[in-house]
Amino acid sequence: MNRRAWLAASSAALLSGCIRSGLPEINKVPDFELIDQDGRPFRSTEQLKDRIWVADFFFTTCNGPCPRMSALMRRVQDATAGFDGVRLVSFTVDPKTDTPEVLRAYGRRFKQNPARWSLLTGDPETLRKLGAEVFYLGGMGPEHGTRFALVDRKMRLRGYYETTDSSCVENVVADIRKLRRELL
């Protein structure tokens, strides 16, 4: 396709709202309210509105995959540092242990940038429902997935990334780029 034809096709697609990433629409993430690592209310309608975000489920006393997942989330944080409107959200599956103070210390361990990466605790039932019924990444306690989930600007779950895959970070960053080009 020559440049003129490409420009015409691109313009028509833009005008019709057809620019799509090719990523599936898996599920809708409902509005939720939890508590962040600083003890402040975290409202999805405020902090995640019109943002692309990556989610995971973890707990701070995990001796299994959680530290590796948090290290990978740090790599996603670093790789997307120049991307406006991209957030990272880690939900605890052990809210009884993972208080804001514990989450804040855990975040420091992984060099969390609180302006971009939130560690959330709060109502156990809200956390359970998000993990099991929205993200399909497990319930509470040590039974949780080892995947990252990608959510678009319209709060739609769009992809999963297995953190045991050596290309996990590169794949999630590539799909974030796709979503950044996608029209709302």
C-alpha atoms as a printed R data frame, in Angstrom:
    type eleno elety resid chain resno       x       y      z
1   ATOM     1    CA   MET     A     1   0.000   0.000  0.000
2   ATOM     2    CA   ASN     A     2   1.450   3.362 -0.949
3   ATOM     3    CA   ARG     A     3   1.607   6.313  1.466
4   ATOM     4    CA   ARG     A     4  -1.453   8.060  0.007
5   ATOM     5    CA   ALA     A     5  -3.610   4.912  0.273
6   ATOM     6    CA   TRP     A     6  -2.336   4.264  3.801
7   ATOM     7    CA   LEU     A     7  -3.167   7.829  4.889
8   ATOM     8    CA   ALA     A     8  -6.649   7.568  3.385
9   ATOM     9    CA   ALA     A     9  -7.299   4.227  5.108
10  ATOM    10    CA   SER     A    10  -5.913   5.513  8.418
11  ATOM    11    CA   SER     A    11  -8.020   8.672  8.236
12  ATOM    12    CA   ALA     A    12 -11.152   6.681  7.460
13  ATOM    13    CA   ALA     A    13 -10.437   4.333 10.358
14  ATOM    14    CA   LEU     A    14  -9.870   7.234 12.729
15  ATOM    15    CA   LEU     A    15 -13.081   8.930 11.666
16  ATOM    16    CA   SER     A    16 -15.081   5.752 12.079
17  ATOM    17    CA   GLY     A    17 -13.497   4.885 15.435
18  ATOM    18    CA   CYS     A    18 -12.118   1.624 14.089
19  ATOM    19    CA   ILE     A    19  -8.564   1.780 15.420
20  ATOM    20    CA   ARG     A    20  -8.399  -1.390 17.519
21  ATOM    21    CA   SER     A    21  -5.554  -3.159 19.238
22  ATOM    22    CA   GLY     A    22  -6.677  -6.666 18.356
23  ATOM    23    CA   LEU     A    23  -6.800  -7.508 22.078
24  ATOM    24    CA   PRO     A    24  -9.941  -9.326 23.270
25  ATOM    25    CA   GLU     A    25 -12.452  -7.829 25.677
26  ATOM    26    CA   ILE     A    26 -12.499 -10.443 28.438
27  ATOM    27    CA   ASN     A    27 -14.499  -8.862 31.237
28  ATOM    28    CA   LYS     A    28 -15.649  -5.526 32.624
29  ATOM    29    CA   VAL     A    29 -13.995  -4.373 35.867
30  ATOM    30    CA   PRO     A    30 -16.638  -2.861 38.166
31  ATOM    31    CA   ASP     A    31 -16.052   0.248 40.244
32  ATOM    32    CA   PHE     A    32 -14.374  -0.537 43.542
33  ATOM    33    CA   GLU     A    33 -13.054   1.221 46.613
34  ATOM    34    CA   LEU     A    34 -10.149  -0.072 48.681
35  ATOM    35    CA   ILE     A    35  -7.301   1.363 50.786
36  ATOM    36    CA   ASP     A    36  -3.827   2.122 49.402
37  ATOM    37    CA   GLN     A    37  -0.409   1.656 51.004
38  ATOM    38    CA   ASP     A    38  -0.646   5.108 52.574
39  ATOM    39    CA   GLY     A    39  -3.983   4.371 54.261
40  ATOM    40    CA   ARG     A    40  -5.916   6.575 51.838
41  ATOM    41    CA   PRO     A    41  -9.116   5.568 50.073
42  ATOM    42    CA   PHE     A    42  -8.451   4.278 46.567
43  ATOM    43    CA   ARG     A    43 -11.462   4.746 44.315
44  ATOM    44    CA   SER     A    44 -11.221   3.175 40.886
45  ATOM    45    CA   THR     A    45 -13.516   5.850 39.471
46  ATOM    46    CA   GLU     A    46 -10.957   8.499 40.456
47  ATOM    47    CA   GLN     A    47  -7.537   6.870 40.287
48  ATOM    48    CA   LEU     A    48  -8.073   4.627 37.257
49  ATOM    49    CA   LYS     A    49 -10.530   6.621 35.153
50  ATOM    50    CA   ASP     A    50  -9.363   6.836 31.524
51  ATOM    51    CA   ARG     A    51  -6.135   5.003 32.349
52  ATOM    52    CA   ILE     A    52  -4.552   1.798 31.139
53  ATOM    53    CA   TRP     A    53  -3.453  -0.358 34.045
54  ATOM    54    CA   VAL     A    54  -1.796  -3.626 34.953
55  ATOM    55    CA   ALA     A    55  -3.088  -5.659 37.901
56  ATOM    56    CA   ASP     A    56  -1.821  -8.560 39.949
57  ATOM    57    CA   PHE     A    57  -2.771 -10.366 43.153
58  ATOM    58    CA   PHE     A    58  -0.174 -11.106 45.823
59  ATOM    59    CA   PHE     A    59   0.518 -11.189 49.551
60  ATOM    60    CA   THR     A    60   3.508  -9.801 51.416
61  ATOM    61    CA   THR     A    61   4.362 -12.947 53.417
62  ATOM    62    CA   CYS     A    62   4.488 -15.140 50.312
63  ATOM    63    CA   ASN     A    63   7.653 -17.211 49.968
64  ATOM    64    CA   GLY     A    64   6.615 -18.451 46.533
65  ATOM    65    CA   PRO     A    65   5.920 -16.476 43.356
66  ATOM    66    CA   CYS     A    66   4.898 -13.111 44.856
67  ATOM    67    CA   PRO     A    67   8.371 -11.570 45.246
68  ATOM    68    CA   ARG     A    68   9.187 -12.514 41.641
69  ATOM    69    CA   MET     A    69   5.864 -11.053 40.472
70  ATOM    70    CA   SER     A    70   6.541  -7.815 42.364
71  ATOM    71    CA   ALA     A    71  10.034  -7.605 40.856
72  ATOM    72    CA   LEU     A    72   8.452  -8.001 37.407
73  ATOM    73    CA   MET     A    73   5.846  -5.350 38.234
74  ATOM    74    CA   ARG     A    74   8.771  -3.056 39.091
75  ATOM    75    CA   ARG     A    75  10.204  -3.782 35.632
76  ATOM    76    CA   VAL     A    76   6.841  -2.860 34.066
77  ATOM    77    CA   GLN     A    77   6.868   0.333 36.163
78  ATOM    78    CA   ASP     A    78  10.328   1.200 34.836
79  ATOM    79    CA   ALA     A    79   9.534   0.247 31.230
80  ATOM    80    CA   THR     A    80   6.425   2.450 31.186
81  ATOM    81    CA   ALA     A    81   7.922   5.422 33.053
82  ATOM    82    CA   GLY     A    82   7.398   7.731 30.064
83  ATOM    83    CA   PHE     A    83   3.852   6.560 29.317
84  ATOM    84    CA   ASP     A    84   1.229   9.051 30.489
85  ATOM    85    CA   GLY     A    85  -1.861   7.514 32.038
86  ATOM    86    CA   VAL     A    86  -0.464   4.036 32.782
87  ATOM    87    CA   ARG     A    87  -0.933   2.698 36.312
88  ATOM    88    CA   LEU     A    88  -0.045  -0.492 38.150
89  ATOM    89    CA   VAL     A    89  -2.275  -1.992 40.827
90  ATOM    90    CA   SER     A    90  -1.369  -4.855 43.157
91  ATOM    91    CA   PHE     A    91  -4.236  -6.305 45.203
92  ATOM    92    CA   THR     A    92  -3.474  -8.246 48.366
93  ATOM    93    CA   VAL     A    93  -5.138 -11.606 48.922
94  ATOM    94    CA   ASP     A    94  -4.342 -11.367 52.662
95  ATOM    95    CA   PRO     A    95  -5.922  -8.123 53.897
96  ATOM    96    CA   LYS     A    96  -5.752  -9.243 57.533
97  ATOM    97    CA   THR     A    97  -1.932  -9.233 57.421
98  ATOM    98    CA   ASP     A    98  -1.344  -6.717 54.642
99  ATOM    99    CA   THR     A    99  -2.192  -3.451 56.368
100 ATOM   100    CA   PRO     A   100  -1.278  -0.134 54.746
101 ATOM   101    CA   GLU     A   101   1.899   0.004 56.850
102 ATOM   102    CA   VAL     A   102   2.952  -3.489 55.746
103 ATOM   103    CA   LEU     A   103   2.153  -2.654 52.115
104 ATOM   104    CA   ARG     A   104   4.153   0.580 52.300
105 ATOM   105    CA   ALA     A   105   7.232  -1.293 53.578
106 ATOM   106    CA   TYR     A   106   6.765  -3.958 50.894
107 ATOM   107    CA   GLY     A   107   6.496  -1.250 48.243
108 ATOM   108    CA   ARG     A   108   9.779   0.301 49.384
109 ATOM   109    CA   ARG     A   109  11.428  -3.118 49.061
110 ATOM   110    CA   PHE     A   110  10.461  -3.178 45.369
111 ATOM   111    CA   LYS     A   111  11.073   0.536 44.723
112 ATOM   112    CA   GLN     A   112   7.389   1.185 44.096
113 ATOM   113    CA   ASN     A   113   6.591   4.644 42.751
114 ATOM   114    CA   PRO     A   114   3.345   5.387 44.662
115 ATOM   115    CA   ALA     A   115   2.301   7.926 42.025
116 ATOM   116    CA   ARG     A   116   2.075   5.102 39.467
117 ATOM   117    CA   TRP     A   117   1.890   1.809 41.388
118 ATOM   118    CA   SER     A   118  -0.689   1.271 44.124
119 ATOM   119    CA   LEU     A   119  -0.689  -1.601 46.615
120 ATOM   120    CA   LEU     A   120  -4.244  -2.164 47.801
121 ATOM   121    CA   THR     A   121  -5.916  -3.735 50.806
122 ATOM   122    CA   GLY     A   122  -9.347  -3.363 52.336
123 ATOM   123    CA   ASP     A   123 -12.622  -5.222 52.488
124 ATOM   124    CA   PRO     A   124 -11.925  -8.977 52.165
125 ATOM   125    CA   GLU     A   125 -15.118  -9.602 50.189
126 ATOM   126    CA   THR     A   126 -14.314  -6.853 47.664
127 ATOM   127    CA   LEU     A   127 -10.813  -8.275 47.205
128 ATOM   128    CA   ARG     A   128 -12.157 -11.843 46.890
129 ATOM   129    CA   LYS     A   129 -14.719 -10.847 44.282
130 ATOM   130    CA   LEU     A   130 -12.164  -8.904 42.251
131 ATOM   131    CA   GLY     A   131  -9.712 -11.809 42.320
132 ATOM   132    CA   ALA     A   132 -12.106 -14.675 41.722
133 ATOM   133    CA   GLU     A   133 -15.032 -13.209 39.793
134 ATOM   134    CA   VAL     A   134 -13.589 -10.282 37.841
135 ATOM   135    CA   PHE     A   135  -9.936 -11.071 37.102
136 ATOM   136    CA   TYR     A   136 -10.256 -14.866 37.458
137 ATOM   137    CA   LEU     A   137  -6.931 -14.925 39.302
138 ATOM   138    CA   GLY     A   138  -7.974 -16.748 42.458
139 ATOM   139    CA   GLY     A   139  -9.650 -15.958 45.721
140 ATOM   140    CA   MET     A   140  -8.115 -15.207 49.083
141 ATOM   141    CA   GLY     A   141  -5.042 -16.586 50.818
142 ATOM   142    CA   PRO     A   142  -2.256 -18.387 49.025
143 ATOM   143    CA   GLU     A   143  -4.602 -19.496 46.233
144 ATOM   144    CA   HIS     A   144  -3.964 -16.798 43.656
145 ATOM   145    CA   GLY     A   145  -2.764 -16.666 40.096
146 ATOM   146    CA   THR     A   146   0.695 -15.810 38.876
147 ATOM   147    CA   ARG     A   147  -0.481 -13.706 35.970
148 ATOM   148    CA   PHE     A   148  -0.646 -10.010 35.298
149 ATOM   149    CA   ALA     A   149  -3.884  -8.646 33.870
150 ATOM   150    CA   LEU     A   150  -4.156  -5.680 31.508
151 ATOM   151    CA   VAL     A   151  -7.111  -3.290 31.750
152 ATOM   152    CA   ASP     A   152  -7.966  -0.596 29.209
153 ATOM   153    CA   ARG     A   153  -9.238   2.971 29.627
154 ATOM   154    CA   LYS     A   154 -12.843   1.749 29.692
155 ATOM   155    CA   MET     A   155 -12.165  -0.654 32.592
156 ATOM   156    CA   ARG     A   156 -12.250  -3.717 30.333
157 ATOM   157    CA   LEU     A   157  -9.926  -6.628 31.065
158 ATOM   158    CA   ARG     A   158  -7.972  -7.125 27.845
159 ATOM   159    CA   GLY     A   159  -5.151  -9.598 28.447
160 ATOM   160    CA   TYR     A   160  -3.248 -11.967 30.718
161 ATOM   161    CA   TYR     A   161   0.514 -12.407 31.035
162 ATOM   162    CA   GLU     A   162   2.039 -15.400 32.773
163 ATOM   163    CA   THR     A   163   4.832 -14.138 35.023
164 ATOM   164    CA   THR     A   164   6.776 -17.383 34.619
165 ATOM   165    CA   ASP     A   165   7.206 -16.511 30.926
166 ATOM   166    CA   SER     A   166  10.581 -14.843 30.296
167 ATOM   167    CA   SER     A   167   8.943 -12.374 27.901
168 ATOM   168    CA   CYS     A   168   6.161 -11.341 30.298
169 ATOM   169    CA   VAL     A   169   7.323  -7.744 30.783
170 ATOM   170    CA   GLU     A   170   8.017  -7.198 27.098
171 ATOM   171    CA   ASN     A   171   4.614  -8.636 26.142
172 ATOM   172    CA   VAL     A   172   2.643  -6.527 28.605
173 ATOM   173    CA   VAL     A   173   4.520  -3.359 27.574
174 ATOM   174    CA   ALA     A   174   3.895  -4.129 23.886
175 ATOM   175    CA   ASP     A   175   0.170  -4.523 24.567
176 ATOM   176    CA   ILE     A   176   0.100  -1.325 26.616
177 ATOM   177    CA   ARG     A   177   1.501   0.408 23.536
178 ATOM   178    CA   LYS     A   178  -1.303  -1.107 21.443
179 ATOM   179    CA   LEU     A   179  -3.937   0.099 23.889
180 ATOM   180    CA   ARG     A   180  -2.405   3.580 23.943
181 ATOM   181    CA   ARG     A   181  -3.050   3.792 20.178
182 ATOM   182    CA   GLU     A   182  -6.564   2.403 20.460
183 ATOM   183    CA   LEU     A   183  -9.418   4.879 20.227
184 ATOM   184    CA   LEU     A   184 -11.868   5.007 23.089
